[in-house]
mmCIF file with all atom_site columns, C-alpha atoms in Angstrom:
data_model
loop_
_atom_site.group_PDB
_atom_site.id
_atom_site.type_symbol
_atom_site.label_atom_id
_atom_site.label_alt_id
_atom_site.label_comp_id
_atom_site.label_asym_id
_atom_site.label_entity_id
_atom_site.label_seq_id
_atom_site.pdbx_PDB_ins_code
_atom_site.Cartn_x
_atom_site.Cartn_y
_atom_site.Cartn_z
_atom_site.occupancy
_atom_site.B_iso_or_equiv
_atom_site.pdbx_formal_charge
_atom_site.auth_seq_id
_atom_site.auth_comp_id
_atom_site.auth_asym_id
_atom_site.auth_atom_id
_atom_site.pdbx_PDB_model_num
ATOM 1   C CA . MET A 1 1   ? 0.000   0.000   0.000   1.00 89.00 ? 1   MET A CA 1
ATOM 2   C CA . ILE A 1 2   ? 1.405   3.394   -1.039  1.00 95.00 ? 2   ILE A CA 1
ATOM 3   C CA . THR A 1 3   ? 0.380   6.690   0.539   1.00 94.00 ? 3   THR A CA 1
ATOM 4   C CA . LEU A 1 4   ? 0.679   9.771   -1.651  1.00 95.00 ? 4   LEU A CA 1
ATOM 5   C CA . SER A 1 5   ? 1.523   13.108  -0.091  1.00 93.00 ? 5   SER A CA 1
ATOM 6   C CA . HIS A 1 6   ? 0.017   15.030  -3.014  1.00 96.00 ? 6   HIS A CA 1
ATOM 7   C CA . PRO A 1 7   ? -3.142  14.738  -5.142  1.00 98.00 ? 7   PRO A CA 1
ATOM 8   C CA . LEU A 1 8   ? -3.142  12.500  -8.211  1.00 98.00 ? 8   LEU A CA 1
ATOM 9   C CA . VAL A 1 9   ? -5.537  12.710  -11.154 1.00 98.00 ? 9   VAL A CA 1
ATOM 10  C CA . PHE A 1 10  ? -5.431  9.568   -13.305 1.00 98.00 ? 10  PHE A CA 1
ATOM 11  C CA . ILE A 1 11  ? -7.093  9.555   -16.733 1.00 98.00 ? 11  ILE A CA 1
ATOM 12  C CA . ARG A 1 12  ? -7.349  6.568   -19.039 1.00 98.00 ? 12  ARG A CA 1
ATOM 13  C CA . HIS A 1 13  ? -6.980  7.364   -22.741 1.00 98.00 ? 13  HIS A CA 1
ATOM 14  C CA . GLY A 1 14  ? -10.156 7.720   -24.780 1.00 98.00 ? 14  GLY A CA 1
ATOM 15  C CA . GLN A 1 15  ? -11.724 4.842   -26.662 1.00 98.00 ? 15  GLN A CA 1
ATOM 16  C CA . THR A 1 16  ? -10.004 3.358   -29.711 1.00 98.00 ? 16  THR A CA 1
ATOM 17  C CA . ASP A 1 17  ? -11.520 1.165   -32.403 1.00 98.00 ? 17  ASP A CA 1
ATOM 18  C CA . TRP A 1 18  ? -9.631  -1.759  -30.884 1.00 98.00 ? 18  TRP A CA 1
ATOM 19  C CA . ASN A 1 19  ? -11.231 -1.035  -27.491 1.00 98.00 ? 19  ASN A CA 1
ATOM 20  C CA . LYS A 1 20  ? -14.605 -1.117  -29.188 1.00 98.00 ? 20  LYS A CA 1
ATOM 21  C CA . GLN A 1 21  ? -13.777 -4.423  -30.879 1.00 98.00 ? 21  GLN A CA 1
ATOM 22  C CA . GLY A 1 22  ? -12.351 -5.982  -27.709 1.00 97.00 ? 22  GLY A CA 1
ATOM 23  C CA . ARG A 1 23  ? -8.852  -6.345  -29.176 1.00 98.00 ? 23  ARG A CA 1
ATOM 24  C CA . MET A 1 24  ? -5.762  -6.502  -26.978 1.00 97.00 ? 24  MET A CA 1
ATOM 25  C CA . GLN A 1 25  ? -3.765  -3.335  -27.614 1.00 97.00 ? 25  GLN A CA 1
ATOM 26  C CA . GLY A 1 26  ? -0.806  -3.446  -25.263 1.00 97.00 ? 26  GLY A CA 1
ATOM 27  C CA . GLY A 1 27  ? 2.107   -1.675  -26.908 1.00 96.00 ? 27  GLY A CA 1
ATOM 28  C CA . GLN A 1 28  ? 0.384   -1.188  -30.270 1.00 97.00 ? 28  GLN A CA 1
ATOM 29  C CA . ASN A 1 29  ? 0.014   2.443   -31.293 1.00 96.00 ? 29  ASN A CA 1
ATOM 30  C CA . ILE A 1 30  ? -3.723  2.589   -31.959 1.00 97.00 ? 30  ILE A CA 1
ATOM 31  C CA . PRO A 1 31  ? -5.311  6.088   -32.213 1.00 97.00 ? 31  PRO A CA 1
ATOM 32  C CA . ILE A 1 32  ? -8.409  7.136   -30.320 1.00 98.00 ? 32  ILE A CA 1
ATOM 33  C CA . ASN A 1 33  ? -11.663 7.364   -32.271 1.00 98.00 ? 33  ASN A CA 1
ATOM 34  C CA . GLN A 1 34  ? -14.336 10.069  -32.211 1.00 98.00 ? 34  GLN A CA 1
ATOM 35  C CA . THR A 1 35  ? -15.956 8.620   -29.103 1.00 98.00 ? 35  THR A CA 1
ATOM 36  C CA . GLY A 1 36  ? -12.517 8.664   -27.479 1.00 98.00 ? 36  GLY A CA 1
ATOM 37  C CA . ARG A 1 37  ? -12.022 12.314  -28.400 1.00 98.00 ? 37  ARG A CA 1
ATOM 38  C CA . ASP A 1 38  ? -15.384 13.193  -26.869 1.00 98.00 ? 38  ASP A CA 1
ATOM 39  C CA . GLN A 1 39  ? -14.425 11.286  -23.715 1.00 98.00 ? 39  GLN A CA 1
ATOM 40  C CA . ALA A 1 40  ? -11.107 13.112  -23.484 1.00 98.00 ? 40  ALA A CA 1
ATOM 41  C CA . ARG A 1 41  ? -12.775 16.506  -23.851 1.00 98.00 ? 41  ARG A CA 1
ATOM 42  C CA . ARG A 1 42  ? -15.342 15.545  -21.213 1.00 98.00 ? 42  ARG A CA 1
ATOM 43  C CA . ASN A 1 43  ? -12.561 14.582  -18.810 1.00 98.00 ? 43  ASN A CA 1
ATOM 44  C CA . GLY A 1 44  ? -10.779 17.850  -19.513 1.00 98.00 ? 44  GLY A CA 1
ATOM 45  C CA . ARG A 1 45  ? -13.913 19.798  -18.637 1.00 98.00 ? 45  ARG A CA 1
ATOM 46  C CA . ARG A 1 46  ? -14.413 17.739  -15.487 1.00 98.00 ? 46  ARG A CA 1
ATOM 47  C CA . LEU A 1 47  ? -10.794 18.371  -14.503 1.00 98.00 ? 47  LEU A CA 1
ATOM 48  C CA . LYS A 1 48  ? -11.299 22.092  -14.996 1.00 98.00 ? 48  LYS A CA 1
ATOM 49  C CA . ASP A 1 49  ? -14.324 21.899  -12.687 1.00 97.00 ? 49  ASP A CA 1
ATOM 50  C CA . LEU A 1 50  ? -12.255 19.971  -10.158 1.00 97.00 ? 50  LEU A CA 1
ATOM 51  C CA . PHE A 1 51  ? -9.627  22.688  -10.016 1.00 97.00 ? 51  PHE A CA 1
ATOM 52  C CA . GLU A 1 52  ? -12.348 25.282  -9.455  1.00 96.00 ? 52  GLU A CA 1
ATOM 53  C CA . GLU A 1 53  ? -14.065 23.177  -6.774  1.00 96.00 ? 53  GLU A CA 1
ATOM 54  C CA . THR A 1 54  ? -10.927 22.339  -4.810  1.00 95.00 ? 54  THR A CA 1
ATOM 55  C CA . GLY A 1 55  ? -9.047  25.590  -5.246  1.00 95.00 ? 55  GLY A CA 1
ATOM 56  C CA . TYR A 1 56  ? -5.907  23.767  -6.354  1.00 96.00 ? 56  TYR A CA 1
ATOM 57  C CA . ALA A 1 57  ? -3.626  25.878  -8.527  1.00 94.00 ? 57  ALA A CA 1
ATOM 58  C CA . LEU A 1 58  ? -3.369  24.454  -12.044 1.00 95.00 ? 58  LEU A CA 1
ATOM 59  C CA . GLU A 1 59  ? 0.255   25.526  -12.304 1.00 94.00 ? 59  GLU A CA 1
ATOM 60  C CA . SER A 1 60  ? 1.181   23.428  -9.256  1.00 96.00 ? 60  SER A CA 1
ATOM 61  C CA . PHE A 1 61  ? 0.369   20.179  -11.101 1.00 98.00 ? 61  PHE A CA 1
ATOM 62  C CA . ARG A 1 62  ? 2.821   18.194  -13.184 1.00 98.00 ? 62  ARG A CA 1
ATOM 63  C CA . PHE A 1 63  ? 1.307   16.637  -16.327 1.00 98.00 ? 63  PHE A CA 1
ATOM 64  C CA . VAL A 1 64  ? 2.689   13.298  -17.546 1.00 98.00 ? 64  VAL A CA 1
ATOM 65  C CA . SER A 1 65  ? 1.582   10.831  -20.225 1.00 98.00 ? 65  SER A CA 1
ATOM 66  C CA . SER A 1 66  ? 2.346   7.417   -21.600 1.00 98.00 ? 66  SER A CA 1
ATOM 67  C CA . PRO A 1 67  ? 4.240   7.979   -24.883 1.00 98.00 ? 67  PRO A CA 1
ATOM 68  C CA . LEU A 1 68  ? 1.707   5.986   -26.940 1.00 98.00 ? 68  LEU A CA 1
ATOM 69  C CA . ASP A 1 69  ? -0.344  8.080   -29.371 1.00 98.00 ? 69  ASP A CA 1
ATOM 70  C CA . ARG A 1 70  ? -3.727  7.296   -27.819 1.00 98.00 ? 70  ARG A CA 1
ATOM 71  C CA . CYS A 1 71  ? -2.534  8.826   -24.553 1.00 98.00 ? 71  CYS A CA 1
ATOM 72  C CA . LEU A 1 72  ? -0.754  11.764  -26.147 1.00 98.00 ? 72  LEU A CA 1
ATOM 73  C CA . GLU A 1 73  ? -3.884  12.771  -28.073 1.00 98.00 ? 73  GLU A CA 1
ATOM 74  C CA . THR A 1 74  ? -6.019  12.325  -24.956 1.00 98.00 ? 74  THR A CA 1
ATOM 75  C CA . MET A 1 75  ? -3.618  14.508  -22.970 1.00 98.00 ? 75  MET A CA 1
ATOM 76  C CA . GLY A 1 76  ? -3.695  17.176  -25.679 1.00 98.00 ? 76  GLY A CA 1
ATOM 77  C CA . LEU A 1 77  ? -7.494  17.304  -25.683 1.00 98.00 ? 77  LEU A CA 1
ATOM 78  C CA . VAL A 1 78  ? -7.617  17.416  -21.871 1.00 98.00 ? 78  VAL A CA 1
ATOM 79  C CA . ARG A 1 79  ? -5.125  20.268  -21.813 1.00 98.00 ? 79  ARG A CA 1
ATOM 80  C CA . LYS A 1 80  ? -7.076  22.209  -24.459 1.00 98.00 ? 80  LYS A CA 1
ATOM 81  C CA . GLU A 1 81  ? -10.082 22.206  -22.119 1.00 98.00 ? 81  GLU A CA 1
ATOM 82  C CA . LEU A 1 82  ? -7.796  23.717  -19.462 1.00 98.00 ? 82  LEU A CA 1
ATOM 83  C CA . ASP A 1 83  ? -6.610  26.406  -21.911 1.00 97.00 ? 83  ASP A CA 1
ATOM 84  C CA . LEU A 1 84  ? -3.137  24.862  -21.949 1.00 98.00 ? 84  LEU A CA 1
ATOM 85  C CA . SER A 1 85  ? -0.900  23.928  -24.863 1.00 97.00 ? 85  SER A CA 1
ATOM 86  C CA . PRO A 1 86  ? -1.950  20.517  -26.235 1.00 97.00 ? 86  PRO A CA 1
ATOM 87  C CA . ASN A 1 87  ? 1.527   19.589  -27.479 1.00 94.00 ? 87  ASN A CA 1
ATOM 88  C CA . THR A 1 88  ? 3.930   20.978  -24.887 1.00 96.00 ? 88  THR A CA 1
ATOM 89  C CA . GLY A 1 89  ? 4.081   21.460  -21.132 1.00 96.00 ? 89  GLY A CA 1
ATOM 90  C CA . PHE A 1 90  ? 3.867   17.789  -20.150 1.00 98.00 ? 90  PHE A CA 1
ATOM 91  C CA . ASP A 1 91  ? 6.268   14.875  -19.822 1.00 98.00 ? 91  ASP A CA 1
ATOM 92  C CA . HIS A 1 92  ? 6.296   11.496  -21.591 1.00 97.00 ? 92  HIS A CA 1
ATOM 93  C CA . ASP A 1 93  ? 7.139   8.516   -19.385 1.00 98.00 ? 93  ASP A CA 1
ATOM 94  C CA . GLU A 1 94  ? 7.907   5.065   -20.843 1.00 97.00 ? 94  GLU A CA 1
ATOM 95  C CA . CYS A 1 95  ? 7.001   3.534   -17.494 1.00 97.00 ? 95  CYS A CA 1
ATOM 96  C CA . LEU A 1 96  ? 3.342   4.438   -18.085 1.00 98.00 ? 96  LEU A CA 1
ATOM 97  C CA . LYS A 1 97  ? 2.968   2.265   -21.187 1.00 98.00 ? 97  LYS A CA 1
ATOM 98  C CA . GLU A 1 98  ? 0.202   -0.322  -21.164 1.00 98.00 ? 98  GLU A CA 1
ATOM 99  C CA . ILE A 1 99  ? 0.713   -3.898  -20.018 1.00 98.00 ? 99  ILE A CA 1
ATOM 100 C CA . THR A 1 100 ? 2.220   -5.795  -22.958 1.00 97.00 ? 100 THR A CA 1
ATOM 101 C CA . PHE A 1 101 ? 0.281   -8.717  -24.417 1.00 97.00 ? 101 PHE A CA 1
ATOM 102 C CA . GLY A 1 102 ? 3.128   -9.766  -26.718 1.00 97.00 ? 102 GLY A CA 1
ATOM 103 C CA . LEU A 1 103 ? 2.075   -12.074 -29.546 1.00 97.00 ? 103 LEU A CA 1
ATOM 104 C CA . TRP A 1 104 ? -1.559  -11.784 -28.491 1.00 97.00 ? 104 TRP A CA 1
ATOM 105 C CA . GLU A 1 105 ? -1.822  -8.121  -29.428 1.00 98.00 ? 105 GLU A CA 1
ATOM 106 C CA . GLY A 1 106 ? -4.377  -7.397  -32.126 1.00 97.00 ? 106 GLY A CA 1
ATOM 107 C CA . ASN A 1 107 ? -6.525  -10.388 -31.206 1.00 97.00 ? 107 ASN A CA 1
ATOM 108 C CA . THR A 1 108 ? -9.748  -10.668 -29.265 1.00 97.00 ? 108 THR A CA 1
ATOM 109 C CA . ILE A 1 109 ? -10.102 -13.266 -26.513 1.00 96.00 ? 109 ILE A CA 1
ATOM 110 C CA . GLY A 1 110 ? -12.653 -15.036 -28.723 1.00 96.00 ? 110 GLY A CA 1
ATOM 111 C CA . GLU A 1 111 ? -10.126 -15.309 -31.565 1.00 97.00 ? 111 GLU A CA 1
ATOM 112 C CA . LEU A 1 112 ? -7.406  -16.542 -29.207 1.00 96.00 ? 112 LEU A CA 1
ATOM 113 C CA . ARG A 1 113 ? -9.777  -19.124 -27.774 1.00 96.00 ? 113 ARG A CA 1
ATOM 114 C CA . GLU A 1 114 ? -10.135 -20.570 -31.278 1.00 95.00 ? 114 GLU A CA 1
ATOM 115 C CA . THR A 1 115 ? -6.369  -20.917 -31.766 1.00 93.00 ? 115 THR A CA 1
ATOM 116 C CA . ASP A 1 116 ? -5.049  -21.552 -28.237 1.00 92.00 ? 116 ASP A CA 1
ATOM 117 C CA . ARG A 1 117 ? -7.851  -22.437 -25.857 1.00 95.00 ? 117 ARG A CA 1
ATOM 118 C CA . ARG A 1 118 ? -5.527  -23.833 -23.175 1.00 96.00 ? 118 ARG A CA 1
ATOM 119 C CA . ALA A 1 119 ? -3.515  -20.637 -22.973 1.00 96.00 ? 119 ALA A CA 1
ATOM 120 C CA . VAL A 1 120 ? -6.665  -18.526 -22.667 1.00 96.00 ? 120 VAL A CA 1
ATOM 121 C CA . GLU A 1 121 ? -7.998  -20.803 -19.946 1.00 97.00 ? 121 GLU A CA 1
ATOM 122 C CA . ALA A 1 122 ? -4.661  -20.613 -18.108 1.00 97.00 ? 122 ALA A CA 1
ATOM 123 C CA . ARG A 1 123 ? -4.839  -16.819 -18.159 1.00 96.00 ? 123 ARG A CA 1
ATOM 124 C CA . GLU A 1 124 ? -8.443  -16.847 -16.989 1.00 95.00 ? 124 GLU A CA 1
ATOM 125 C CA . ALA A 1 125 ? -7.427  -19.081 -14.085 1.00 96.00 ? 125 ALA A CA 1
ATOM 126 C CA . ASP A 1 126 ? -4.581  -16.728 -13.072 1.00 97.00 ? 126 ASP A CA 1
ATOM 127 C CA . LYS A 1 127 ? -4.960  -13.342 -14.702 1.00 97.00 ? 127 LYS A CA 1
ATOM 128 C CA . TRP A 1 128 ? -2.532  -11.858 -12.163 1.00 98.00 ? 128 TRP A CA 1
ATOM 129 C CA . GLY A 1 129 ? 0.394   -14.159 -12.847 1.00 98.00 ? 129 GLY A CA 1
ATOM 130 C CA . TYR A 1 130 ? -0.106  -15.402 -16.408 1.00 98.00 ? 130 TYR A CA 1
ATOM 131 C CA . ILE A 1 131 ? 2.438   -14.132 -18.957 1.00 98.00 ? 131 ILE A CA 1
ATOM 132 C CA . PRO A 1 132 ? 1.256   -14.137 -22.595 1.00 97.00 ? 132 PRO A CA 1
ATOM 133 C CA . PRO A 1 133 ? 3.897   -15.155 -25.167 1.00 95.00 ? 133 PRO A CA 1
ATOM 134 C CA . ARG A 1 134 ? 6.499   -12.338 -25.183 1.00 96.00 ? 134 ARG A CA 1
ATOM 135 C CA . GLY A 1 135 ? 4.188   -10.297 -22.946 1.00 97.00 ? 135 GLY A CA 1
ATOM 136 C CA . GLU A 1 136 ? 3.800   -9.191  -19.336 1.00 98.00 ? 136 GLU A CA 1
ATOM 137 C CA . SER A 1 137 ? 1.746   -10.383 -16.409 1.00 98.00 ? 137 SER A CA 1
ATOM 138 C CA . TYR A 1 138 ? -0.080  -8.046  -14.064 1.00 98.00 ? 138 TYR A CA 1
ATOM 139 C CA . ALA A 1 139 ? 2.508   -9.005  -11.440 1.00 98.00 ? 139 ALA A CA 1
ATOM 140 C CA . MET A 1 140 ? 5.231   -7.680  -13.753 1.00 98.00 ? 140 MET A CA 1
ATOM 141 C CA . LEU A 1 141 ? 3.273   -4.499  -14.452 1.00 98.00 ? 141 LEU A CA 1
ATOM 142 C CA . TRP A 1 142 ? 2.879   -4.040  -10.687 1.00 98.00 ? 142 TRP A CA 1
ATOM 143 C CA . ASP A 1 143 ? 6.662   -4.114  -10.288 1.00 98.00 ? 143 ASP A CA 1
ATOM 144 C CA . ARG A 1 144 ? 7.058   -1.634  -13.148 1.00 98.00 ? 144 ARG A CA 1
ATOM 145 C CA . ILE A 1 145 ? 4.526   0.883   -11.836 1.00 98.00 ? 145 ILE A CA 1
ATOM 146 C CA . ARG A 1 146 ? 5.425   0.761   -8.124  1.00 98.00 ? 146 ARG A CA 1
ATOM 147 C CA . PRO A 1 147 ? 8.660   2.830   -8.424  1.00 97.00 ? 147 PRO A CA 1
ATOM 148 C CA . TRP A 1 148 ? 6.874   5.432   -10.561 1.00 97.00 ? 148 TRP A CA 1
ATOM 149 C CA . LEU A 1 149 ? 4.062   5.795   -8.036  1.00 97.00 ? 149 LEU A CA 1
ATOM 150 C CA . GLU A 1 150 ? 6.473   5.941   -5.106  1.00 97.00 ? 150 GLU A CA 1
ATOM 151 C CA . SER A 1 151 ? 8.457   8.685   -6.877  1.00 96.00 ? 151 SER A CA 1
ATOM 152 C CA . LEU A 1 152 ? 5.534   11.123  -7.140  1.00 97.00 ? 152 LEU A CA 1
ATOM 153 C CA . ASN A 1 153 ? 6.499   14.136  -5.065  1.00 95.00 ? 153 ASN A CA 1
ATOM 154 C CA . GLU A 1 154 ? 4.173   16.775  -6.470  1.00 97.00 ? 154 GLU A CA 1
ATOM 155 C CA . PRO A 1 155 ? 0.514   17.062  -7.553  1.00 98.00 ? 155 PRO A CA 1
ATOM 156 C CA . THR A 1 156 ? 0.178   15.113  -10.802 1.00 98.00 ? 156 THR A CA 1
ATOM 157 C CA . VAL A 1 157 ? -2.190  14.616  -13.724 1.00 98.00 ? 157 VAL A CA 1
ATOM 158 C CA . ALA A 1 158 ? -1.358  11.343  -15.490 1.00 98.00 ? 158 ALA A CA 1
ATOM 159 C CA . VAL A 1 159 ? -2.810  9.993   -18.733 1.00 98.00 ? 159 VAL A CA 1
ATOM 160 C CA . SER A 1 160 ? -2.189  6.294   -19.207 1.00 98.00 ? 160 SER A CA 1
ATOM 161 C CA . HIS A 1 161 ? -3.929  2.967   -19.809 1.00 98.00 ? 161 HIS A CA 1
ATOM 162 C CA . GLY A 1 162 ? -6.493  0.578   -18.364 1.00 98.00 ? 162 GLY A CA 1
ATOM 163 C CA . GLY A 1 163 ? -4.026  -1.957  -17.016 1.00 98.00 ? 163 GLY A CA 1
ATOM 164 C CA . VAL A 1 164 ? -1.942  0.779   -15.438 1.00 98.00 ? 164 VAL A CA 1
ATOM 165 C CA . SER A 1 165 ? -5.075  2.269   -13.844 1.00 98.00 ? 165 SER A CA 1
ATOM 166 C CA . ARG A 1 166 ? -5.867  -1.074  -12.226 1.00 98.00 ? 166 ARG A CA 1
ATOM 167 C CA . VAL A 1 167 ? -2.362  -1.497  -10.830 1.00 98.00 ? 167 VAL A CA 1
ATOM 168 C CA . VAL A 1 168 ? -2.189  2.094   -9.555  1.00 98.00 ? 168 VAL A CA 1
ATOM 169 C CA . ARG A 1 169 ? -5.379  1.560   -7.558  1.00 98.00 ? 169 ARG A CA 1
ATOM 170 C CA . GLY A 1 170 ? -4.150  -1.793  -6.309  1.00 98.00 ? 170 GLY A CA 1
ATOM 171 C CA . LEU A 1 171 ? -0.920  -0.241  -5.066  1.00 98.00 ? 171 LEU A CA 1
ATOM 172 C CA . LEU A 1 172 ? -2.627  2.748   -3.463  1.00 98.00 ? 172 LEU A CA 1
ATOM 173 C CA . PHE A 1 173 ? -5.296  0.821   -1.620  1.00 97.00 ? 173 PHE A CA 1
ATOM 174 C CA . GLY A 1 174 ? -3.676  -2.561  -0.944  1.00 97.00 ? 174 GLY A CA 1
ATOM 175 C CA . LEU A 1 175 ? -6.143  -4.540  -3.041  1.00 98.00 ? 175 LEU A CA 1
ATOM 176 C CA . PRO A 1 176 ? -5.818  -8.342  -3.311  1.00 97.00 ? 176 PRO A CA 1
ATOM 177 C CA . ASN A 1 177 ? -3.857  -9.484  -6.352  1.00 97.00 ? 177 ASN A CA 1
ATOM 178 C CA . ASP A 1 178 ? -6.770  -11.382 -7.874  1.00 96.00 ? 178 ASP A CA 1
ATOM 179 C CA . GLU A 1 179 ? -9.017  -8.307  -7.751  1.00 97.00 ? 179 GLU A CA 1
ATOM 180 C CA . VAL A 1 180 ? -6.620  -5.955  -9.544  1.00 98.00 ? 180 VAL A CA 1
ATOM 181 C CA . PRO A 1 181 ? -6.878  -7.364  -13.118 1.00 98.00 ? 181 PRO A CA 1
ATOM 182 C CA . VAL A 1 182 ? -10.676 -7.184  -13.126 1.00 97.00 ? 182 VAL A CA 1
ATOM 183 C CA . LEU A 1 183 ? -11.154 -3.639  -11.799 1.00 98.00 ? 183 LEU A CA 1
ATOM 184 C CA . ASP A 1 184 ? -13.419 -1.407  -13.872 1.00 97.00 ? 184 ASP A CA 1
ATOM 185 C CA . VAL A 1 185 ? -11.552 1.099   -16.057 1.00 97.00 ? 185 VAL A CA 1
ATOM 186 C CA . PRO A 1 186 ? -14.003 3.634   -17.560 1.00 98.00 ? 186 PRO A CA 1
ATOM 187 C CA . GLN A 1 187 ? -12.720 5.941   -20.273 1.00 98.00 ? 187 GLN A CA 1
ATOM 188 C CA . ASP A 1 188 ? -15.319 8.655   -19.694 1.00 98.00 ? 188 ASP A CA 1
ATOM 189 C CA . LYS A 1 189 ? -14.341 9.430   -16.095 1.00 98.00 ? 189 LYS A CA 1
ATOM 190 C CA . LEU A 1 190 ? -11.229 10.570  -14.285 1.00 98.00 ? 190 LEU A CA 1
ATOM 191 C CA . TYR A 1 191 ? -9.913  9.132   -11.030 1.00 98.00 ? 191 TYR A CA 1
ATOM 192 C CA . PHE A 1 192 ? -9.001  11.610  -8.296  1.00 98.00 ? 192 PHE A CA 1
ATOM 193 C CA . VAL A 1 193 ? -6.845  10.539  -5.338  1.00 98.00 ? 193 VAL A CA 1
ATOM 194 C CA . GLU A 1 194 ? -6.569  12.818  -2.330  1.00 96.00 ? 194 GLU A CA 1
ATOM 195 C CA . ASP A 1 195 ? -5.789  12.196  1.356   1.00 94.00 ? 195 ASP A CA 1
ATOM 196 C CA . GLY A 1 196 ? -5.786  8.439   0.944   1.00 94.00 ? 196 GLY A CA 1
ATOM 197 C CA . GLN A 1 197 ? -9.174  8.300   -0.816  1.00 96.00 ? 197 GLN A CA 1
ATOM 198 C CA . GLY A 1 198 ? -10.044 7.685   -4.465  1.00 97.00 ? 198 GLY A CA 1
ATOM 199 C CA . TYR A 1 199 ? -13.053 9.031   -6.351  1.00 96.00 ? 199 TYR A CA 1
ATOM 200 C CA . TRP A 1 200 ? -14.420 8.589   -9.884  1.00 98.00 ? 200 TRP A CA 1
ATOM 201 C CA . LEU A 1 201 ? -15.487 11.954  -11.288 1.00 98.00 ? 201 LEU A CA 1
#
């Protein structure tokens, strides 16, 4: 369990066509679609409201994004709603990339079940520890994200991915390993962490 000394706003990237189709994206550079752009703008407006409601100074927050295009575009649209530059003024962090599904990327679970049913069933039995071919497990992602989360020493707005969102919440609130991979990860809400509590907004 990690206790943050400063507020954190975590935003998942907007929807992509692969999200809509149920395809594993991982490290693939898939752009957000129109629904995703609308979600990103909505989250930017909600973040602007949050700053007004809490009285936090916008300039006191560091902005950081996964370097994948779907997060960079989401960050740009969020920042536009805050009247900030969409292309500059935020950091890119490789650590915030999505969990890697390796050779499974681009496939749906249904497609994988047709070609490798045993592997899919093994992952379903242990979603926390299972490592797809040339991919990562949630346990590995946990180890990757922990140092990043522990290093946060200032108020932060982060744009990243669904798997990362799950692990961040697991680390912050000491959730059981088997619960982390199945946490809900909406793309039309932002997650606000303050004083040891987390809220969907």
